[in-house]
Amino acid sequence: MIEFKNVTKIYPDGTNSLKNLSLKIEDGEFLFIVGSSGAGKSTLIKILMCEEKLTEGSLIINGVDISKIKYSKIPHLRRQLGVVFQDFRLIPSLNVYDNIAFAMRVLGKSTKEIKERVPAMLDLVELTSKGQNMPHNLSGGEKQRVALARALINSPKIIIADEPTGNIDPEMSMDIMRLLNGISQRGNITVLVVTHEKELVDTFEKRVVTLSDGEIISDKTGGYV
């Protein structure tokens, strides 16, 4: 599903953030990406989301080489991605239901589809009773569940979770990871989780790719290096 082939990213200031990186991620795989600050994790995710262009090499997503993709095709590609951020990025003026529905409305989905899909997502993330709540009335863990529901609402093939537990407590962190793991297993969805949290990585015993100075220094199943 996803394959980085000899990818190099050099920024205009000369920073070499990724160095001849090759990585293949299978359909439905659950993968942790770890490494210290400056290791290249954020650049890898930005390239995957088409927010940055690679300097050399290629990136294949579902058979499409995004290094050669036309700018007009990027929005369609991004619809295959569901993204969960550390800072939630909920719309403060919308309630939980409408925050999730918003992701469908921007794609022109019908009211009927929205009314069917949003309650199902609320049930999946165990927030059925919170649909009318405003974001400021939610805990950090609840906000991240809303963000996860929004990421899933349009049935993406890939979920990217960028430090999804950075702003929530350890117990809630485990809950979010269990949800992501269950979603991956039930829906054959590829899940990439960028994290610094060693305990989470060690607990779930998934494939772990460790970056350092723009290169992969470890790729194994099990705990944090």
PDB file of N, CA, C and O in Angstrom, residues 93 152 208 225:
ATOM      1  N   SER A  93     -16.413  26.148  17.679  1.00  0.00           N
ATOM      2  CA  SER A  93     -17.788  26.644  17.596  1.00  0.00           C
ATOM      3  C   SER A  93     -18.795  25.560  17.212  1.00  0.00           C
ATOM      4  O   SER A  93     -19.999  25.810  17.174  1.00  0.00           O
ATOM      5  N   LEU A 152     -11.960   8.954  10.692  1.00  0.00           N
ATOM      6  CA  LEU A 152     -12.501   7.701  10.140  1.00  0.00           C
ATOM      7  C   LEU A 152     -13.770   7.883   9.324  1.00  0.00           C
ATOM      8  O   LEU A 152     -14.180   6.978   8.602  1.00  0.00           O
ATOM      9  N   VAL A 208       7.918  -1.725  14.692  1.00  0.00           N
ATOM     10  CA  VAL A 208       8.460  -0.436  15.133  1.00  0.00           C
ATOM     11  C   VAL A 208       9.603  -0.034  14.206  1.00  0.00           C
ATOM     12  O   VAL A 208      10.591  -0.765  14.079  1.00  0.00           O
ATOM     13  N   VAL A 225      13.318   0.528  20.652  1.00  0.00           N
ATOM     14  CA  VAL A 225      14.754   0.244  20.689  1.00  0.00           C
ATOM     15  C   VAL A 225      15.388   0.870  21.920  1.00  0.00           C
ATOM     16  O   VAL A 225      15.106   2.022  22.228  1.00  0.00           O
TER      17      VAL A 225
END
